[in-house]
XYZ file of C-alpha atoms in Angstrom:
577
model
C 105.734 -120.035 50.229
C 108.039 -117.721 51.307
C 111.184 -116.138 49.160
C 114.088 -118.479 50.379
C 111.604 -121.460 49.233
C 110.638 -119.778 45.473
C 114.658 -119.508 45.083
C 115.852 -122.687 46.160
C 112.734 -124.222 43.786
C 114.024 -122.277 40.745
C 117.640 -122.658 41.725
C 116.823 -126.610 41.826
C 114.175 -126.516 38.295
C 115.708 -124.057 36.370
C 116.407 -126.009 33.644
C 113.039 -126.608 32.552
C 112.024 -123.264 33.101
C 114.900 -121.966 30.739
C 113.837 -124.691 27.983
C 110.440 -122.669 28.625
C 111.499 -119.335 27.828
C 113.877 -120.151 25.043
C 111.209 -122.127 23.312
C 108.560 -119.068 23.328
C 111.297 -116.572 21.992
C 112.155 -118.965 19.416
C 108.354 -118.889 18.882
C 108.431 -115.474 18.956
C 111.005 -114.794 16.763
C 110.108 -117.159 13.927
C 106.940 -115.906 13.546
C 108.103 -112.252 13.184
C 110.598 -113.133 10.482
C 107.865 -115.402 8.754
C 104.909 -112.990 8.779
C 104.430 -110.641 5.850
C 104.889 -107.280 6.566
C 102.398 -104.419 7.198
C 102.081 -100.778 6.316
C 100.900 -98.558 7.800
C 99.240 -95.151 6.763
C 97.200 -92.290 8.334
C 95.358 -89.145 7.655
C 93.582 -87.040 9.883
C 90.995 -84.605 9.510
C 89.726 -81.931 11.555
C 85.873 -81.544 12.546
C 84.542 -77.692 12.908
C 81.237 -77.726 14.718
C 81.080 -74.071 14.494
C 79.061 -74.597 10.665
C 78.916 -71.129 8.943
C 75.150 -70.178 8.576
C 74.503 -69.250 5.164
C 71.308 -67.754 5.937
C 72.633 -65.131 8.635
C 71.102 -67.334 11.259
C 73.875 -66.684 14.287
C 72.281 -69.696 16.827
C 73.495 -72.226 14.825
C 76.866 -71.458 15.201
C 77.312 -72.136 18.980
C 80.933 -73.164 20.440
C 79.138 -76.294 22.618
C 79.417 -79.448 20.579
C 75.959 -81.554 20.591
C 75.801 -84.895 22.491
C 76.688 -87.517 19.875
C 77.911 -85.078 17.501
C 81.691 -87.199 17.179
C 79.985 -90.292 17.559
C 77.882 -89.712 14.509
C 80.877 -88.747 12.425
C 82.978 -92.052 13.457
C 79.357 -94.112 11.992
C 79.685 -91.949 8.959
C 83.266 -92.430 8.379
C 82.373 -96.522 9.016
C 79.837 -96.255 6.643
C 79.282 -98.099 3.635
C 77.938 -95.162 1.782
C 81.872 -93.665 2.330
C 83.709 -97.105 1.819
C 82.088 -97.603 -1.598
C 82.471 -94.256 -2.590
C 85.974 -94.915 -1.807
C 86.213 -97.749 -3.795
C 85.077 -95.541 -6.668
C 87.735 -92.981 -6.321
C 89.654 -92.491 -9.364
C 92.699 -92.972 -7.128
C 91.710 -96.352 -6.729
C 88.723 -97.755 -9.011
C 88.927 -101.575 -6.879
C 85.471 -101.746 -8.776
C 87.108 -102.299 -11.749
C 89.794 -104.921 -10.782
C 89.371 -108.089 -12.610
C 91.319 -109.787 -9.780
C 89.315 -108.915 -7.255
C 86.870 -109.880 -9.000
C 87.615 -113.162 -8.948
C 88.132 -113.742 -5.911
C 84.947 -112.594 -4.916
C 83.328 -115.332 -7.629
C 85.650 -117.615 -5.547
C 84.619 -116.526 -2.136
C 80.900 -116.170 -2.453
C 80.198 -118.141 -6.105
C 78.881 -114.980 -7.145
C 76.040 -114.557 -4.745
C 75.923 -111.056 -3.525
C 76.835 -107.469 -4.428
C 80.493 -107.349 -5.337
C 81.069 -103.701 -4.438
C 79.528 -104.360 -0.735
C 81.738 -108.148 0.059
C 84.366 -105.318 -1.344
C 84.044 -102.340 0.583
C 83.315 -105.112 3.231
C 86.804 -106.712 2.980
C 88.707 -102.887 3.026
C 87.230 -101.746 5.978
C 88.669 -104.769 7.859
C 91.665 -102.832 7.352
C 90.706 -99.592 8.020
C 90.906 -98.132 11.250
C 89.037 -95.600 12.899
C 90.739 -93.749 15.846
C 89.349 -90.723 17.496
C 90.903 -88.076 20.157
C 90.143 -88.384 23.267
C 89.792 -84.437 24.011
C 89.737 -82.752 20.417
C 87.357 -83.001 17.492
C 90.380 -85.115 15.487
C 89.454 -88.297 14.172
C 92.482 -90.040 11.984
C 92.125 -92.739 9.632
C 94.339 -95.326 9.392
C 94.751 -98.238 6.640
C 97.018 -101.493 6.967
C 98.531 -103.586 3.843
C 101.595 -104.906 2.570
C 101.890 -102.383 -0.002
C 103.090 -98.706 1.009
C 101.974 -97.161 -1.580
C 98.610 -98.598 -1.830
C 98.021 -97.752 2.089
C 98.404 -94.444 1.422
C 95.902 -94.656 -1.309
C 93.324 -96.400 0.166
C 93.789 -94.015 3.664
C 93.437 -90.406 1.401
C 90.439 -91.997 -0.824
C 88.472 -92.362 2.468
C 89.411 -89.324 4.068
C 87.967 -87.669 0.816
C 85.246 -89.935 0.744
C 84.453 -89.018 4.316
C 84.696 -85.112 2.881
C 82.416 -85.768 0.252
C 79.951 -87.695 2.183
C 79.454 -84.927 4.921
C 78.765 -82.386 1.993
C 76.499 -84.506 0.101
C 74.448 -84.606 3.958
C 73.893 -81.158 3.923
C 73.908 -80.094 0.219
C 71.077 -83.220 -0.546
C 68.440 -82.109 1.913
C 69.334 -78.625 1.056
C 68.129 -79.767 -2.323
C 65.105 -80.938 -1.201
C 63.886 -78.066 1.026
C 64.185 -75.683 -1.789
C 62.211 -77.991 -3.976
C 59.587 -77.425 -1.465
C 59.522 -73.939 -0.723
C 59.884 -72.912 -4.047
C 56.549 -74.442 -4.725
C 55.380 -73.216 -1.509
C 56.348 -69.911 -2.748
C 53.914 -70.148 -5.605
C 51.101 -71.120 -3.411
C 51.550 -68.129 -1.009
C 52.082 -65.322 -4.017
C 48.305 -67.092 -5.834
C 46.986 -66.779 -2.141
C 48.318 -63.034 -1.842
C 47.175 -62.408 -5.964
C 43.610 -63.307 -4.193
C 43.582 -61.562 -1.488
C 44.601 -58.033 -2.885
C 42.240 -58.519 -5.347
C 39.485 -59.287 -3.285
C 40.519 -56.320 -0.871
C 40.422 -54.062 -4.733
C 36.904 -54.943 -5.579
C 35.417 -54.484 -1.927
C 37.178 -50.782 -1.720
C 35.827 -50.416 -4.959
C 32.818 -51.422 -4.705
C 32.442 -48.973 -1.175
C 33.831 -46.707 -2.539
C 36.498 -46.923 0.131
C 39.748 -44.876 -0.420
C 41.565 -44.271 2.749
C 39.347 -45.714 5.460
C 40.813 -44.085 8.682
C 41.053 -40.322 7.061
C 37.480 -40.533 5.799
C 36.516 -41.784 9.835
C 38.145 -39.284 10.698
C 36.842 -36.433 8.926
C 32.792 -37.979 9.732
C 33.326 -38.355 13.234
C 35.024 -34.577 13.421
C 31.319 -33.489 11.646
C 29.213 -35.610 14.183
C 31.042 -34.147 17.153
C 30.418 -30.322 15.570
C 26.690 -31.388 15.321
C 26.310 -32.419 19.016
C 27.959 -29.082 20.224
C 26.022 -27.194 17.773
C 22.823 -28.873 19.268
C 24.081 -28.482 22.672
C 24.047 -24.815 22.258
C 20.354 -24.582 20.340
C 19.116 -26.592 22.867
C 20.267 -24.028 25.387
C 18.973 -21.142 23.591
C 15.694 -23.327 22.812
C 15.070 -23.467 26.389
C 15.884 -20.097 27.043
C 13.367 -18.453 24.449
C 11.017 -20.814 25.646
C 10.849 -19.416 29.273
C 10.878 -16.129 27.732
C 7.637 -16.995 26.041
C 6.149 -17.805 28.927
C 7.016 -14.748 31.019
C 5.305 -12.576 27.823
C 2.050 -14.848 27.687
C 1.475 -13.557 31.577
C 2.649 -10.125 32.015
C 4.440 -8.841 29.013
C 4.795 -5.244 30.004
C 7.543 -6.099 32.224
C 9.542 -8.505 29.750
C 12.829 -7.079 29.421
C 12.494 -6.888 25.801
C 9.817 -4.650 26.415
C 11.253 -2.478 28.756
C 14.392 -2.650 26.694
C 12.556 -1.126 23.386
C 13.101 2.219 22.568
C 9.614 2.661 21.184
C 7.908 1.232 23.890
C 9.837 3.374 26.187
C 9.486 6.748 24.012
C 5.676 5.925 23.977
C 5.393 5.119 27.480
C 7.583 8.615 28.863
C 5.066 10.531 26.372
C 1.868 8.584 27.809
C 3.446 9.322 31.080
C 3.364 13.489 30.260
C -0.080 13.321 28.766
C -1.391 11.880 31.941
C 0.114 14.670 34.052
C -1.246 17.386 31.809
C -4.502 15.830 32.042
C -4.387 15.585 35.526
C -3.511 19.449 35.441
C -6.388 20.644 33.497
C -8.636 18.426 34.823
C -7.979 20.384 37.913
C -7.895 23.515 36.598
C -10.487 23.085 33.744
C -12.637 20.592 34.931
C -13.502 16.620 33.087
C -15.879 18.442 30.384
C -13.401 21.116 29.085
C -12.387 20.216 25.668
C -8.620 20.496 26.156
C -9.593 17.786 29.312
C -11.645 15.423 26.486
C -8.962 15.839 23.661
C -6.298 14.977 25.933
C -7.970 11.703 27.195
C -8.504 11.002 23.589
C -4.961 11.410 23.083
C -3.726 9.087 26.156
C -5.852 6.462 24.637
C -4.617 6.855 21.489
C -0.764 6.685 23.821
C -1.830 3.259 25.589
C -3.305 1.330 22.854
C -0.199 2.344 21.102
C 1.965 0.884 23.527
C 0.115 -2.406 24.046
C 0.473 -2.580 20.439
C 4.116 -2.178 20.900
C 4.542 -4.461 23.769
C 2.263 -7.343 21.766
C 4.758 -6.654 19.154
C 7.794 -7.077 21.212
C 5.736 -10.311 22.964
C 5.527 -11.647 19.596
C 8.958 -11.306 18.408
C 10.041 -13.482 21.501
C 7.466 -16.400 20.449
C 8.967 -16.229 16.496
C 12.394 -16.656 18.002
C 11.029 -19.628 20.283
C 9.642 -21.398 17.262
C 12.304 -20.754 15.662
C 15.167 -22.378 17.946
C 12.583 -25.297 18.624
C 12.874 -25.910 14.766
C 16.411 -25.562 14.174
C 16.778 -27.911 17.620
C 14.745 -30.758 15.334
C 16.691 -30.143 12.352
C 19.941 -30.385 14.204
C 18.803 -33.751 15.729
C 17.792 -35.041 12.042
C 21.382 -34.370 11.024
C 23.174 -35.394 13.784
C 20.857 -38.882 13.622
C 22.168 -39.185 10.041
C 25.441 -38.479 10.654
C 25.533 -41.583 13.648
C 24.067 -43.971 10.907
C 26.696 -42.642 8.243
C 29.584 -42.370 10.672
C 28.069 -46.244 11.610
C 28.162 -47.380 8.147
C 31.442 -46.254 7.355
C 32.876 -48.344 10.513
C 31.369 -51.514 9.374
C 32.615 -50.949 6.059
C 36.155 -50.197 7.947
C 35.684 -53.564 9.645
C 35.328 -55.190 6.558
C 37.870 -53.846 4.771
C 40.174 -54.261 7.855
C 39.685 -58.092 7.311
C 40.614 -57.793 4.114
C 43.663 -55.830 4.239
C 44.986 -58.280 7.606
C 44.330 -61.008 4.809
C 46.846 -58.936 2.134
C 48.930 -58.677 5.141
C 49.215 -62.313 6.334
C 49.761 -63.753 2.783
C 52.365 -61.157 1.963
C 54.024 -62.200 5.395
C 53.514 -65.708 4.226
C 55.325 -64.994 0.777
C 57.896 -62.841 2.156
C 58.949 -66.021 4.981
C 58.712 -68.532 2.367
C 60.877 -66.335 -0.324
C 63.023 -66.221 2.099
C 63.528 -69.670 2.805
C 63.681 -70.078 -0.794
C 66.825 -67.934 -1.082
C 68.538 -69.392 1.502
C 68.106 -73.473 0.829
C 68.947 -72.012 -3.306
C 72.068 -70.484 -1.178
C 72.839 -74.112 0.895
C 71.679 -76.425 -2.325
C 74.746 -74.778 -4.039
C 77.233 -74.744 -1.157
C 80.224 -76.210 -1.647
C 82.404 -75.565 1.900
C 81.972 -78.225 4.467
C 83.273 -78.285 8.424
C 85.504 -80.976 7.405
C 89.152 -79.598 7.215
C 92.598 -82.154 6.108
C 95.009 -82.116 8.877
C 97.417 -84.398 7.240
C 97.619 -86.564 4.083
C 98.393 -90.109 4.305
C 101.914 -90.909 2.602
C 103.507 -94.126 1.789
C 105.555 -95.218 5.782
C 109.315 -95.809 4.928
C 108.669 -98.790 8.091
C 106.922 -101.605 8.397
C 104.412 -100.985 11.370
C 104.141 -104.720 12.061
C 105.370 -107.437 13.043
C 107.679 -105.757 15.200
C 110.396 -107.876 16.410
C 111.356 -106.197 19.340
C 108.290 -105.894 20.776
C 107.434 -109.257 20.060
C 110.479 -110.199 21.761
C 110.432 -108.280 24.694
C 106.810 -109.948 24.976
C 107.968 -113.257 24.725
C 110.555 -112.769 27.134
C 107.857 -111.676 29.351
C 105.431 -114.438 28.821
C 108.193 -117.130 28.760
C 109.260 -115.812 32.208
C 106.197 -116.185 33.660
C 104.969 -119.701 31.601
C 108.963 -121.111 32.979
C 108.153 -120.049 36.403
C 104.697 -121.357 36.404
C 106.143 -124.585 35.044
C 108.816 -124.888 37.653
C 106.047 -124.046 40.406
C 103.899 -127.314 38.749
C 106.750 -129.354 38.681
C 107.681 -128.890 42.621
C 103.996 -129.443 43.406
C 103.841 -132.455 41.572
C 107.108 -134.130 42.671
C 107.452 -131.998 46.257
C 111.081 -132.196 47.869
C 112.084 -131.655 51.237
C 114.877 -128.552 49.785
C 114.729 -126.566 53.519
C 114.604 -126.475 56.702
C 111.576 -125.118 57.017
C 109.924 -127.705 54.708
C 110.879 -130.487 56.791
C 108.855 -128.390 59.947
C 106.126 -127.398 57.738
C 105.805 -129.759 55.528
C 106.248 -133.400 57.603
C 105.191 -131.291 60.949
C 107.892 -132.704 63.029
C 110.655 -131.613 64.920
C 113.923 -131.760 62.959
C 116.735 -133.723 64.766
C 120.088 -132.814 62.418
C 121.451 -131.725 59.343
C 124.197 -132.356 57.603
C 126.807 -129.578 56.821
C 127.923 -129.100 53.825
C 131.393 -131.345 53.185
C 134.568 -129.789 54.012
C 137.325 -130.041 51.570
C 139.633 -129.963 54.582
C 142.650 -132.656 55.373
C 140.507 -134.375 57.685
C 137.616 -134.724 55.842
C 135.088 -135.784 58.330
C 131.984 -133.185 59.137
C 130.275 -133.474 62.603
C 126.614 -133.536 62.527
C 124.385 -130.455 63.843
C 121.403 -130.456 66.058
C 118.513 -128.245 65.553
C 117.610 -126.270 68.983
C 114.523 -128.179 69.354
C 116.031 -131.714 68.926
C 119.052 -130.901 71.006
C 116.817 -130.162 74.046
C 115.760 -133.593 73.970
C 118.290 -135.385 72.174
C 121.244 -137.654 73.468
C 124.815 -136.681 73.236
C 126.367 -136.397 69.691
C 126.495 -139.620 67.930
C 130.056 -140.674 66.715
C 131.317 -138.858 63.201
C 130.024 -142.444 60.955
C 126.709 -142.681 62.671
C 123.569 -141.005 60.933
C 120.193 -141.153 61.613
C 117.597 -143.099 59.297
C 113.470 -142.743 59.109
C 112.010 -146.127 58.490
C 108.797 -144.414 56.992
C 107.281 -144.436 52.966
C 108.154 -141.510 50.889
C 104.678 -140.408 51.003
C 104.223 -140.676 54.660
C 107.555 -138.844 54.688
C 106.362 -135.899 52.343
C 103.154 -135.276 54.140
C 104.029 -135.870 57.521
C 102.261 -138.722 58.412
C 103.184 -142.799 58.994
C 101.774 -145.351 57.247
C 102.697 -148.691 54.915
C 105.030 -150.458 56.045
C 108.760 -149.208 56.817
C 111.368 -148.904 55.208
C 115.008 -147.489 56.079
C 115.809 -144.313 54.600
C 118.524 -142.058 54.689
C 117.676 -138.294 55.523
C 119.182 -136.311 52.876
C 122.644 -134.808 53.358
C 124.188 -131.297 51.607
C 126.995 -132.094 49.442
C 129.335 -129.833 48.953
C 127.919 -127.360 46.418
C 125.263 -126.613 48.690
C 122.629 -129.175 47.551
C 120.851 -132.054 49.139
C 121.039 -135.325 47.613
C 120.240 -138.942 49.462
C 121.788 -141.138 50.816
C 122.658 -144.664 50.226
C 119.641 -146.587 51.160
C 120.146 -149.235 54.039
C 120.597 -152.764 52.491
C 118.665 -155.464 53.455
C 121.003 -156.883 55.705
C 121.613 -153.380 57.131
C 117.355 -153.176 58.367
C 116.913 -153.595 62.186
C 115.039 -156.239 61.833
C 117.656 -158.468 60.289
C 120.384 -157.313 62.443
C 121.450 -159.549 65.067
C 120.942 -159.085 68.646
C 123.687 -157.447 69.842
C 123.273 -155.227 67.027
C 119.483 -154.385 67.435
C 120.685 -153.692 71.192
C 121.633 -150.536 69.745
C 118.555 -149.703 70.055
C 118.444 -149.516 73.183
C 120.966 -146.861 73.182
C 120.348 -144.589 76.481
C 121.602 -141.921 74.015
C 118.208 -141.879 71.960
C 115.293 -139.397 73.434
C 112.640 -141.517 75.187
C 110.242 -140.074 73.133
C 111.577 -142.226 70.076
C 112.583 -145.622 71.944
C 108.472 -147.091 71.734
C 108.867 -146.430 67.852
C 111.388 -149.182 67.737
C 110.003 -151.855 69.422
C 107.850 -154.728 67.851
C 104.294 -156.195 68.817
C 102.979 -151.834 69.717
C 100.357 -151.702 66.888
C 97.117 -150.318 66.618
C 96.147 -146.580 66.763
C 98.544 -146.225 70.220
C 101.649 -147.668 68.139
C 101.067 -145.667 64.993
C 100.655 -142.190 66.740
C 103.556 -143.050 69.030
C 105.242 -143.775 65.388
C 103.819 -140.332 64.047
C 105.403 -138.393 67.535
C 108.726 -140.278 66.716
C 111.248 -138.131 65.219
C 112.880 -141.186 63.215
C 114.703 -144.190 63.810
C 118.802 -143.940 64.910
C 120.528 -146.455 63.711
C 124.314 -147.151 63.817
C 125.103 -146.842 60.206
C 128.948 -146.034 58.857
C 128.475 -143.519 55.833
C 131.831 -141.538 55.368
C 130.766 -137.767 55.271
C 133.747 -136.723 53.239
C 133.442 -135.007 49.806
């Protein structure tokens, strides 16, 4: 359908179309004056995620808000928990209405929980309406009272306020419930503990473990250098002994002596006086005997000596060799002392880790303790007001405007949709281009519109197509007739039997409107001969001459029919206005 077609349909229909329109904004209209009118009133409240941590705990204060997080708060603002607490609001106290409670007995008979079908029937009402970007969420509350939509609005928003610090005050509660009997636990298991760690040091004798350590394994490490050194000496006096058991008179210690050397340089003079006299006085002299007698005397002195000296050495051999065993005996004791005191140590280590890991225990716990005590008896939520509902000076609805401007709309579109039905329904041939389209056939003439001229007559006008095969111009009172049904007409195809029609003329507004239908007497078949030799007019195309002649049925006839542009008959019709 193309523009020129959509205009000339609505140009032709728009009467119903109007009717249409004006009925829907009558609708429209109506109904806006006769509906009651509603309030409207909002609050809005702001959501902080960033929750100050009582307990100095700086992670749970982060700037990135948790998946869900807004979500959750438009369930808890839904809630019935908030709507009944609402209800309850001294602002408000709906529990207590007598009225409504009657109409609850009437609406239910009294089965049910009153305060629930209530909070049920305000939330209807209520709207919840978060921002798209922000943390906002506003709450808004529709009635015919002002006043009372401001009410209801701030009682939620409070509600809501309440509700979120009940959430965190409540389990608050209940965690320092539980760690403060925790906390008695953990200070009876640390009571134990230090007590058993008392007797055990007590019982040990245990005062400070690692000093006392210290101190015995300082001892056992002078006893293994003292033995280190005996044990050299030992070894030394021992080799000494040997060397005097073989040949003493060249021990050091013996040549060292000052006695054995003072008796040794005198033994040495003796012998070289005797060896003087002995030369000069012979063996027998007595100075010769009396100085043998007195070597002698010399050299048993100094073996004396010497075995003396000898003997000193083998003391001081025993002795080391003792001292090295009695060293050893110590330093044995002191291992199984030193091993004694680090089992002990051990033990007592266990202990004391035990004191350790229940004060830990009590310390955490005490901790805890203080800060749920803190939380239980908070009384700051991250729920700020933004803006307090107030009683609108306008009704938000109906709006008559709007509705206006929407019935205008819809009535435009429901008219043109009805015109559009109509045409289908009841086509007409309005255009030129319906009778090519529409009957597929080549159109032969129009008719002008009339002329309000003196002469009054209008000539006809060929189409390009039909004047290429059309016969001169018929006289001004001649027009051409189709003998086919409307149907066949309208769809562009022959069938039932024919009958003379007029093709629609333009008046002279513009619009086409038939013509007179041939009379009986006026159909070719009732005309006489001289008049149905018209028909054999050389002016008609050849192409529509077969139509017109009798006894050509079958499928040859009717597509001849079909190819004919129409029948041309010599009919007067004044084309004057």
């Amino acid at each position: 359908m193309t523009f020129s077609q959509f205009f000339t349909i609505v140009r032709a229909r728009w009467t119903s179309g109007f009717l249409v329109l004006a009925v829907i904004v009558a609708c429209a209209v109506a109904v806006s004056l006769l509906l009651p009118k509603q309030y409207t009133s909002t609050a809005s409240v702001l959501i902080d995620v960033k929750l100050p941590d009582l307990g100095g705990n700086t992670a749970a204060a982060g700037g990135i808000v948790p998946l869900g997080f807004m979500a959750t708060q438009l369930d808890v603002v839904r809630s019935e928990r908030v709507a009944l607490r609402a209800l309850r609001s001294p602002g408000l106290k709906l529990n207590e209405s007598v009225e409504l409670r009657e109409q609850w007995q009437a609406a239910t008979g009294g089965q049910g929980d009153f305060e629930a079908w209530l909070a049920a029937l305000i939330q209807k009402k209520l709207d919840i309406l978060p921002a798209r970007e922000s943390n906002v969420i506003t709450l808004a509350y529709s009635s015919p009272d002002p006043k009372f939509s401001a009410a209801v609005a701030n009682a939620f928003m409070q509600a809501y306020i309440d509700t979120t610090l009940d959430l965190k005050v409540e389990p608050a509660k209940q965690y320092n419930a539980f760690f403060d009997e925790r906390s008695k636990q953990t200070r009876e298991a640390l009571e134990q503990a230090q007590a058993k760690l008392s007797a055990y040091q007590q019982q040990k004798g245990i005062v400070a473990t690692d000093e006392r350590l210290d101190v015995e394994n300082t001892r056992l490490s002078e006893l293994t250098t003292q033995m280190v050194v005996l044990q050299g000496l030992a070894v030394e006096s021992r080799g000494r002994q040997d060397e005097a058991t073989g040949n003493n008179d060249r021990m050091q210690e013996v040549l060292a002596n000052p006695v054995v050397g003072a008796l040794t340089a005198d033994l040495s003079r003796q012998q070289a006086k005797l060896n003087e006299l002995n030369e000069r006085l012979g063996d027998n002299h007595p100075q010769v005997v009396e100085l043998r007698a007195n070597i002698d005397e010399l050299r048993k002195r100094v073996q004396a000596q010497t075995s003396r000296v000898a003997g000193s050495l083998n003391a001081n051999n025993n002795v080391n060799q003792v001292r090295l065993a009695q060293l050893n005996a110590e330093i044995q004791q002191q291992r199984s002392k030193l091993l004694q005191l680090k089992g002990q140590r051990d033990e007592a280590a266990v202990l004391l880790r035990d004191v350790e890991n229940a004060q830990r225990a009590y310390d955490a716990v005490l901790t805890r303790v203080n800060q749920t005590s803190m939380e239980s008896q908070n009384t700051q939520t991250n729920v700020s007001v933004l803006k307090q509902a107030t009683a609108p000076a306008f009704p938000s609805s109906p709006r008559l405007l709007l509705n206006v401007a929407v019935a205008l709309v819809m009535g435009t579109l429901l008219g043109i949709g009805l015109m559009l039905a109509r045409e289908l329904l009841d086509r007409r041939m309005r255009t030129v281009d319906d009778v090519v389209t529409g009957l597929r056939q080549p159109l032969l003439v129009t008719l002008p519109r009339a002329s309000r001229s003196a002469g009054g007559g209008s000539r006809l006008k060929l189409t390009k197509r039909a004047s290429s095969v059309a016969s001169p111009a018929l006289p001004d009172h001649e027009t051409r007739t189709d003998h086919r049904s409307p149907a066949a007409r309208r769809l562009g195809r022959a069938g039932g039997r024919r009958q003379p029609h007029v093709v629609r003329r333009r008046g002279h507004r513009g619009r086409e409107r038939p013509a007179r239908p041939l009379h009986r007497r006026d159909h070719p078949r009732r005309q006489a001969p001289e008049r149905r030799a018209d028909r054999q007019d050389p002016r008609l195309p050849a192409q529509a001459r077969p139509a017109l002649r009798r006894g050509r049925g079958g499928a040859q006839a009717g597509d001849q029919r079909r190819r004919a542009v129409g029948v041309v008959a010599a009919v007067p019709l004044p084309l004057c206005a």
